[in-house]
Every structure is written in structure tokens, then in C-alpha cells.
Coordinates of C-alpha atoms in Angstrom, one line a residue:
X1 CA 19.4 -61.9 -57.2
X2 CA 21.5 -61.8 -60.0
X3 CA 25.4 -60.3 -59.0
X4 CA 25.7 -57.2 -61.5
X5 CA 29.0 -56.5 -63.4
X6 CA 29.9 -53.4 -65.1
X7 CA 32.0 -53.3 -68.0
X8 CA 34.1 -49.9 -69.0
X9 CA 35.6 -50.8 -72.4
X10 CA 35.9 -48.8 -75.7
X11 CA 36.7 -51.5 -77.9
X12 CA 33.0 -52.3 -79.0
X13 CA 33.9 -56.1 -79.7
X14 CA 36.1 -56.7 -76.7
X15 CA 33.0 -54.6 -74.2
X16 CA 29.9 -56.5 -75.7
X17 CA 31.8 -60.3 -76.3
X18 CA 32.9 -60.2 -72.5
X19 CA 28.8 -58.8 -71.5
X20 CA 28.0 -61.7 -74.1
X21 CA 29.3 -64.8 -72.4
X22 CA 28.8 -62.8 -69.0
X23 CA 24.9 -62.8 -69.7
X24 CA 24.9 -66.3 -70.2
X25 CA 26.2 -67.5 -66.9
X26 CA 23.6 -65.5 -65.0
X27 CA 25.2 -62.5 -64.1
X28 CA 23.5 -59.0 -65.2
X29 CA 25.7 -56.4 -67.0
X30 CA 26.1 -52.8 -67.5
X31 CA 28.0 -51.6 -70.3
X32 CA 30.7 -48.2 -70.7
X33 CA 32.1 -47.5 -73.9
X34 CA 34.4 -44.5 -71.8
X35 CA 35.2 -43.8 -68.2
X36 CA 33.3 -40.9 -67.6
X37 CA 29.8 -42.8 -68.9
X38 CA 31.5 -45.8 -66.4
X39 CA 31.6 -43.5 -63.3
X40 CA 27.9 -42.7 -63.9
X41 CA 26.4 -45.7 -64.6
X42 CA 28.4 -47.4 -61.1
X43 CA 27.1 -44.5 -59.2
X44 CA 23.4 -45.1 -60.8
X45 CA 23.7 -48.9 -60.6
X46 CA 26.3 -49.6 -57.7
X47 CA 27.4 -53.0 -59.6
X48 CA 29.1 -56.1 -57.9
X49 CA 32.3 -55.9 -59.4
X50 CA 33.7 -53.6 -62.1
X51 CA 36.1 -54.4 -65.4
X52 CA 37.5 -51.7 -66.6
X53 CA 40.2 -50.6 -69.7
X54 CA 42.8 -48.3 -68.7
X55 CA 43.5 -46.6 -72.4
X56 CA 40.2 -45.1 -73.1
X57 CA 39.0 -41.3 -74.5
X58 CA 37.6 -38.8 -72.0
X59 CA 38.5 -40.4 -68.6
X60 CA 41.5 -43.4 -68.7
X61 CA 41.1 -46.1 -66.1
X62 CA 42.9 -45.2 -63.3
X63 CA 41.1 -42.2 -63.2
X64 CA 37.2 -44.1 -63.5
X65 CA 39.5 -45.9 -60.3
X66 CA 40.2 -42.5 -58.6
X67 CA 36.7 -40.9 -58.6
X68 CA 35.1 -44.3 -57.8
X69 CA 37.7 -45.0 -54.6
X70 CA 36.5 -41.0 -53.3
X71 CA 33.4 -41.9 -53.2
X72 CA 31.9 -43.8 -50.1
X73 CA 29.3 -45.7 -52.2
X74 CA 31.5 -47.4 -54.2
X75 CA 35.1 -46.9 -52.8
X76 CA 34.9 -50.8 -51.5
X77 CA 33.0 -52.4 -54.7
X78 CA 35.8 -54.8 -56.2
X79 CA 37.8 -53.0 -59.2
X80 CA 39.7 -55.2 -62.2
X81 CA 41.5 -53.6 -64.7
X82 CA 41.3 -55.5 -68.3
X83 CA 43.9 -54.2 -70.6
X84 CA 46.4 -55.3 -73.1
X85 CA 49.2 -53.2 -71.5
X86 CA 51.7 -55.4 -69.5
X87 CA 54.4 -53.5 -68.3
X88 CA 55.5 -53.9 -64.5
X89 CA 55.1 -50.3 -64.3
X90 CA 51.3 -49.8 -65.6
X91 CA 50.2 -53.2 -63.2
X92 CA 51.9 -51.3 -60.2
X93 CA 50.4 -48.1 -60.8
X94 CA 46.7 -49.6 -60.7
X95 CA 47.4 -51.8 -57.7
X96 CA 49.2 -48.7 -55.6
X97 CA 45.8 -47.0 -56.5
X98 CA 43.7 -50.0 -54.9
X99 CA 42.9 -52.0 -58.0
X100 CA 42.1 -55.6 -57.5
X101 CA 43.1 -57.9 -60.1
X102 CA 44.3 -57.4 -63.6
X103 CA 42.7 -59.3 -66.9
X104 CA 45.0 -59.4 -69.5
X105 CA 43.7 -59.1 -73.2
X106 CA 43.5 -61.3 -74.6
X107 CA 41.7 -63.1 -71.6
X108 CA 39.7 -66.1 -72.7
X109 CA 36.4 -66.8 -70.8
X110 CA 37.6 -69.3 -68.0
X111 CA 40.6 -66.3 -66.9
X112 CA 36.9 -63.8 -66.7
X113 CA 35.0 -66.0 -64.5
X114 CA 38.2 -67.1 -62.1
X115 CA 39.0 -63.5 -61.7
X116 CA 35.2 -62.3 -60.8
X117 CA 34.1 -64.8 -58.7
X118 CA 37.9 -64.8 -56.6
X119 CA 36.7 -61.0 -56.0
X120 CA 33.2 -62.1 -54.7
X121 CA 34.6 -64.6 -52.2
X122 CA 37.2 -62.2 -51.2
X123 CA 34.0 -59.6 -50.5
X124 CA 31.9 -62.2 -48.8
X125 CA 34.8 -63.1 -46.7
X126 CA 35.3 -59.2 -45.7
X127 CA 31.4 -59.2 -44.8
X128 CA 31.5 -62.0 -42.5
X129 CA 34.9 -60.4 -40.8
X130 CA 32.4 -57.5 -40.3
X131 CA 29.8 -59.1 -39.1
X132 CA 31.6 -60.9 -36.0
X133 CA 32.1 -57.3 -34.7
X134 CA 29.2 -57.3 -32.1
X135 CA 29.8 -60.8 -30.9
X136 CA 33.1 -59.9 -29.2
X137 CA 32.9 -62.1 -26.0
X138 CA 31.6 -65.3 -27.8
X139 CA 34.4 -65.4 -30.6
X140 CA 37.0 -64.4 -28.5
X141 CA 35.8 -67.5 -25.8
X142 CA 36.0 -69.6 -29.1
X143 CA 39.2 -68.5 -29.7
X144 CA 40.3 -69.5 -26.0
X145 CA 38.7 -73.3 -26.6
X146 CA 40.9 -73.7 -29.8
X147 CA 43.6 -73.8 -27.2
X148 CA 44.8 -76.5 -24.3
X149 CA 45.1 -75.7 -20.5
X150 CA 48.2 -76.9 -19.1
X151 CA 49.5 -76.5 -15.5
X152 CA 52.9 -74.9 -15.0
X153 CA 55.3 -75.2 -12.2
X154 CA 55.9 -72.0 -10.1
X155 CA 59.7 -70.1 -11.6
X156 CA 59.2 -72.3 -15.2
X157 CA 60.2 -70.8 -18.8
X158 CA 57.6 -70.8 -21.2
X159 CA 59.3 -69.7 -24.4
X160 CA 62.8 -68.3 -24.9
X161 CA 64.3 -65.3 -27.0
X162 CA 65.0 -66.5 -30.6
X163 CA 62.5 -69.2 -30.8
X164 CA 60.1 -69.6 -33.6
X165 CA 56.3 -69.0 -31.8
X166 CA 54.2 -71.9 -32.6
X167 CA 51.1 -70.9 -29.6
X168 CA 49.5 -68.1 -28.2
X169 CA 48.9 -68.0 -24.9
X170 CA 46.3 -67.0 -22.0
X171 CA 46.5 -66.9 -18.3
X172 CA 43.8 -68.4 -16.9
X173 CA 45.1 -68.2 -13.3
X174 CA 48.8 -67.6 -12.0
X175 CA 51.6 -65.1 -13.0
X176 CA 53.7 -65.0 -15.8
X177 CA 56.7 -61.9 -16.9
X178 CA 58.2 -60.9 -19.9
X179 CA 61.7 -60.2 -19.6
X180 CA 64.9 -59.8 -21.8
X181 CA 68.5 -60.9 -20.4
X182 CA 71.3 -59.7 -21.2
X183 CA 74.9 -61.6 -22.0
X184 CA 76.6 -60.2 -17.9
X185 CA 73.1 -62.4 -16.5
X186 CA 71.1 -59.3 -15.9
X187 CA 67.7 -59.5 -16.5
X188 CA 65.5 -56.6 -17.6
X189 CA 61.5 -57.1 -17.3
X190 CA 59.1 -55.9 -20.5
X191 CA 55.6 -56.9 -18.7
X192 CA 53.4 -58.5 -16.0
X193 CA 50.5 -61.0 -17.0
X194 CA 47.8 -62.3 -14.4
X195 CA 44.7 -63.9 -14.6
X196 CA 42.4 -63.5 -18.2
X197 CA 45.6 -61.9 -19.9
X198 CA 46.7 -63.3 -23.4
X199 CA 50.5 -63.3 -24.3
X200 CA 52.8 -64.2 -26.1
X201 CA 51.0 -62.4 -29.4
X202 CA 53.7 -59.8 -30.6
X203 CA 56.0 -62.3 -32.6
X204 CA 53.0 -64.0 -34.2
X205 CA 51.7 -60.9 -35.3
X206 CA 54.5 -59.6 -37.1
X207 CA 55.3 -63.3 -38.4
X208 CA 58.6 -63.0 -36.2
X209 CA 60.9 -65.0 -33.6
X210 CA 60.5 -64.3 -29.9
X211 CA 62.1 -60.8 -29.1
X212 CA 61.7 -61.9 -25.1
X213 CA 61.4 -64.5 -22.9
X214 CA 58.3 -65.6 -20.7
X215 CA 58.4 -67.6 -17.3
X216 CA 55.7 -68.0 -14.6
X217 CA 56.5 -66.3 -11.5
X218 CA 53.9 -68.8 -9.5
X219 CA 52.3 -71.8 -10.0
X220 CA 50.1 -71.3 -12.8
X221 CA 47.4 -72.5 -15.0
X222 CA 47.8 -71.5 -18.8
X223 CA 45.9 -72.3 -22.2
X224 CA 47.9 -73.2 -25.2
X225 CA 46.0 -71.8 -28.7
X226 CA 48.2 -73.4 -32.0
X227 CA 49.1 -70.6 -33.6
X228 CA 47.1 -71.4 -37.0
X229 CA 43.8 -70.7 -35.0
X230 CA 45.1 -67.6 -33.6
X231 CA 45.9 -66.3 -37.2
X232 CA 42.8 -67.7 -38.7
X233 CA 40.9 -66.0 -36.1
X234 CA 42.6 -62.8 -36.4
X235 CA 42.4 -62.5 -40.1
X236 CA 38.4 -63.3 -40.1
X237 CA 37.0 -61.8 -37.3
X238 CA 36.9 -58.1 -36.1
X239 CA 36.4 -58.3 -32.7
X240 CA 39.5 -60.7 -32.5
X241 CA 41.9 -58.3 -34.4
X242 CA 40.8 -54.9 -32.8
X243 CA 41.3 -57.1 -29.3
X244 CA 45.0 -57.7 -29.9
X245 CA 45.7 -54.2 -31.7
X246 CA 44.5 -52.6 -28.8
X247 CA 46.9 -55.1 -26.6
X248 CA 49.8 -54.2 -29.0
X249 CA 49.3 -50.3 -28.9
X250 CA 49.1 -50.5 -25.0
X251 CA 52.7 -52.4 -25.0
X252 CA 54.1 -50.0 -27.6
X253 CA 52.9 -47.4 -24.7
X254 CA 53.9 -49.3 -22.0
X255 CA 57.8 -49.8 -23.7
X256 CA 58.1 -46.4 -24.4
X257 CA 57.2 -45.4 -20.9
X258 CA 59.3 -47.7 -19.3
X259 CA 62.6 -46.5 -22.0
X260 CA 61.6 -42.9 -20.5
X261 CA 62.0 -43.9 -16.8
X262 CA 65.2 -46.0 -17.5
X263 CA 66.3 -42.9 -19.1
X264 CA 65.5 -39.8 -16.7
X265 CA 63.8 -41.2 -13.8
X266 CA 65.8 -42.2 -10.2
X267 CA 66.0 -45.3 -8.9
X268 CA 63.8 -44.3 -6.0
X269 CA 61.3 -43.3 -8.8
X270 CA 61.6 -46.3 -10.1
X271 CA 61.4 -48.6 -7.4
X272 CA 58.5 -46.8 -6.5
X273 CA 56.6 -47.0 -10.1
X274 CA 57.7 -50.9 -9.8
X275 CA 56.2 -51.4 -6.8
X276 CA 52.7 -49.9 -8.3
X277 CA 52.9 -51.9 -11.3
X278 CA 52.9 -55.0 -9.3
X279 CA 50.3 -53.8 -7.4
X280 CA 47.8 -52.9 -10.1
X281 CA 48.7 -55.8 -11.5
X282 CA 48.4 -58.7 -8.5
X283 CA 47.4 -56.9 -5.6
X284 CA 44.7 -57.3 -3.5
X285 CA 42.5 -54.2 -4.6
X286 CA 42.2 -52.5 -1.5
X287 CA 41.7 -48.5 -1.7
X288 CA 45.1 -47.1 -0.7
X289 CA 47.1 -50.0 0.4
X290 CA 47.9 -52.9 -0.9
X291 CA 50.2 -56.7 -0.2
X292 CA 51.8 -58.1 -2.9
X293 CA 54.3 -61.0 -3.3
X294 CA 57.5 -60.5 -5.4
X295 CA 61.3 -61.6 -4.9
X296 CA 63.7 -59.4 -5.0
X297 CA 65.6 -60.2 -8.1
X298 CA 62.3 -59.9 -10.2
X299 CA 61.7 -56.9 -8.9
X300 CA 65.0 -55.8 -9.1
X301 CA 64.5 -56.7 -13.1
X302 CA 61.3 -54.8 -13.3
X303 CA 63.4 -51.3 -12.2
X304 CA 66.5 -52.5 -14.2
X305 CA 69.2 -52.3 -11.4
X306 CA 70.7 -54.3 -8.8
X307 CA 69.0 -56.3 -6.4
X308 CA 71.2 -55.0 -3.8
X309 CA 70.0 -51.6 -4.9
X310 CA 66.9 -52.6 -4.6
X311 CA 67.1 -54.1 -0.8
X312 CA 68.1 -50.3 0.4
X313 CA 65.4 -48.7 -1.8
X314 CA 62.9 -50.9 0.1
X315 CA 64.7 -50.3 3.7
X316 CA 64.1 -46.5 3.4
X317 CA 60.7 -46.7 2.2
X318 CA 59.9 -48.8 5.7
X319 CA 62.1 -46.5 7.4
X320 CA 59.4 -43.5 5.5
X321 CA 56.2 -46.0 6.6
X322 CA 55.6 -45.7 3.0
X323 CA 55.9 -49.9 2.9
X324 CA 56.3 -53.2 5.8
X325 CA 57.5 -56.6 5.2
X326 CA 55.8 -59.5 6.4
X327 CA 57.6 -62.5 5.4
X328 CA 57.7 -62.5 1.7
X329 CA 55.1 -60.0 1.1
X330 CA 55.1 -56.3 1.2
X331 CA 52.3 -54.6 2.2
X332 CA 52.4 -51.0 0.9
X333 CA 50.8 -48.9 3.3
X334 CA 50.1 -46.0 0.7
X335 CA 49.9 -46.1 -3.0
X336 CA 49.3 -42.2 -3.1
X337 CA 52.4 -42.0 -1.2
X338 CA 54.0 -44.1 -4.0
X339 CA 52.9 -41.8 -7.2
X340 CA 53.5 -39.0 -5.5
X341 CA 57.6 -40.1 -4.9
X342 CA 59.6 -37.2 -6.7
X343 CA 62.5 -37.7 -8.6

């Protein structure tokens, strides 16, 4: 099937010349001589792509743009203005409004045929980002094979503060935090990352450095994905980008949270809510109690204090049977317990 092109023009040579050499290389055309006869005949016709004038009698172009962009039908059909006016101003206007591409007259026919068929792949492109949507698990497993699994020694740094990211990465089994230090040594913790998590993403999202640094806190097993699959991926599939806006939402969340409990929360309270991050993140899943391995300093870095603090936060919550050490571990004996700890 022929693509269909409407033409909204009141210069009668300029209008039927451009559906003239149109005709001829297949496409089929609609002609306006005025916007408000242009708005019509797109509704009737819902064409491919639309040229349009901006000076015209009756309805200008950016209002022809304006009623088409209201209405669902045609809101997403690709829009370029063709007109002789060239000031910044007039271009900025149409673009602001959600115009596509600009023609200036006089445009000769190569400048036409460039500017359509650069809005056709840019809409065939679009469809197949929409069309990945219901395929979520398969793309996003693609996505993981771009990358290369590497082994990583227990307490290793992955990538540092201020470093350009050239990877994304996932956990495929192990431990890894996200933590900020600060110039006097201390360290303050942003997240925890076990098995199937991805990291790593926030810098290469918003083009960036590294705001953070990452280490492993055990022996670990992690993928390496170059960074030009992760943004090729993200900029042509759905699934892929409403994964990792979802991720960055839940960290905005997460930071705000954690800013509040720095802020207004003890450091019992936040002992305790450390202890319960580690445990939704790496414990064993049982019901209401739980064992989980973590050293004192990065624990310590999770609640933002002392370590020392720390060590006599953790000796009155044996001391409450809310916890028990066995070696390296602590087994908490009640989460409830935990959440319920008031300020």
C-alpha cells in the first residue's frame, strides 16, 4: 500500500508542484489549500505524514498542528512544516508545539523526499519499540547475553566515584554495595545488590560520571554489558526502558527514605532498619527470623555512624533477645520485633 501524504498549502503552484513530483515516486496525496480544509481531510484520510504552511487564511499552521496533536487519531502522525519564514523564533515555536522537521521554501525535490522518508523510519522505528513490549523476559535475557560474566574476588571495587561508566552490570550470584566515602574515610552506603539485580545504570542513564562507588561484599559472579548495548537496547525496546525506570524511581525512593532516617530517625532506629535491609535483601527467607552475614564496618556504613556505635547497638539488641551472634552471622530472632523498634 501506497504511504499517503497530505499537503496543507495555499500557494496553488508551491501545493500542486510538491503533490506533482510526490505522485510520481509512488506516494498518494491529499491536497489543502487552508488549514481548516487540512484538519478535515487528515481526520477523513489519517495520511502518513503531513506538510504543512504556517502563513495561511482561516487556520495558520501551528494551529492545523494544535487541533491535530488534541486529537488521539492523529496526535502521533509525523508533522513538517514547509514555509519560507526562517527566523530562530518561528522554527522554535513549531518544534515546542511538537512539529517534526522543517522544509524551507524554496526546498528542491531531493530536500522533500530526505525529509519524508527520515519521518517514516523514525515511525517504524517507534513501532517496533512498541512492539517489544510483551516480550519482556526474552529481550531483557538478550540484553544480559550482550554482556560477559566475570568472577570477582570477595571485598573487590568494581568502579569508583568520578569515573566515566563504560558497562552495565548484573549480579548473577554474590553481593555487591553502593556506597559514597567521604574525605575523614567514612563511608556511607546508597544500596544492596544480590543475585538477578542489574547496577551500575544511573550514570549511563543520565549520560554522567559515577556519583558512587561499587564493591563486592563476597565472592561474586557478575556480567559485564558494553554500555553501547545497554543504550541501544534502552532506546529501542519498551520493556527494557520501563525495566530500568522503574529501578530508578525505586532508588530515587529508596535515597529519599534513607536522607529522612539520617535526618530524624535514632541510631537504634537505624540500626534496626539496617539490619532489615540486609535481611530482605540476603537473608535466608524464613518467616520471622532470619541469619545474615555482614561486618561491622559495612554495616556500620549502611546506618551512617560509627562502627563502635554500632557494636553497642547490636550488644543491647542481644541483651533485648531481639538478635544472637554466631560467629560472623547474626541471626535475628524477630523481624516484627525489628519494625516495630520506636524511635
Amino acid at each position: 500500500m501506497n504511504k499517503k501524504v497530505l499537503i496543507i498549502e495555499d500557494n496553488d503552484d508551491i501545493r500542486e508542484s510538491t503533490a506533482e513530483v510526490l505522485d510520481l515516486a509512488g506516494y498518494e496525496t491529499f491536497t489543502a489549500k487552508h488549514g481548516k480544509l487540512g484538519v478535515e481531510i487528515a481526520l477523513n484520510n489519517l495520511p502518513d505524514v503531513i506538510l504543512c504552511d504556517i502563513m495561511m487564511p482561516e487556520l495558520d499552521g501551528y494551529g492545523v498542528l494544535y487541533l491535530l496533536n488534541k486529537n488521539q487519531k492523529t496526535a502521533n502522525i509525523p508533522f513538517i512544516f514547509i514555509t519560507a519564514k526562517t527566523e530562530r523564533a518561528d522554527m522554535r515555536k513549531g518544534m515546542e508545539m511538537g512539529a517534526d522537521d522543517y522544509l524551507t521554501k524554496p526546498f528542491d525535490d531531493i530536500e522533500l523526499f530526505r525529509a519524508i522518508e527520515s519521518r517514516f523510519k523514525k515511525k517504524q522505528q517507534s513501532a517496533g519499540f512498541n512492539a517489544t513490549s510483551g516480550n519482556s523476559e526474552t529481550v531483557i535475557e538478550e540484553l544480559r547475553k550482550k554482556g560477559k560474566s566475570k568472577p570477582i574476588v570477595n571485598k573487590q571495587i568494581i568502579y569508583v566515584e568520578g569515573d566515566e561508566p563504560t558497562h552495565l552490570y548484573y549480579l548473577v550470584k554474590g553481593q555487591v554495595k553502593t556506597y559514597k566515602r567521604f574525605k575523614d574515610g567514612r563511608e556511607l552506603s546508597s544500596n544492596l545488590y544480590r543475585d538477578g539485580d542489574f547496577f551500575g545504570y544511573e550514570s549511563l542513564c543520565n549520560g554522567g560520571v559515577y556519583t558512587d562507588n561499587a564493591a563486592t561484599l563476597i565472592e561474586s559472579d557478575i556480567i559485564h554489558i558494553p554500555k553501547v548495548d545497554f543504550m541501544e537496547y534502552l532506546l529501542n525496546h519498551q520493556t527494557v526502558s520501563k525495566t530500568f525506570i522503574g529501578l530508578l524511581s525505586g532508588n530515587i525512593s529508596d535515597k529519599g527514605r534513607q536522607m529522612l532516617q539520617l535526618a530524624y530517625s535514632s541510631v537504634r532506629k537505624r540500626v534496626a532498619e539496617a539490619l532489615l535491609q540486609v535481611a530482605a535483601k540476603f537473608g535466608d527467607g524464613k518467616e520471622d527470623s532470619c541469619t545474615i552475614r555482614i561486618s561491622r564496618d559495612d554495616l556500620a556504613a549502611l546506618v551512617g555512624t560509627a562502627s563502635e556505635t554500632v557494636s553497642r547497638m547490636l550488644a543491647d539488641f542481644k541483651d533485648e533477645k531481639l538478635i544472637d551472634k554466631t560467629g560472623n552471622a547474626i541471626n535475628i530472632l524477630s523481624l516484627e520485633k525489628l519494625r516495630n523498634i520506636k524511635q
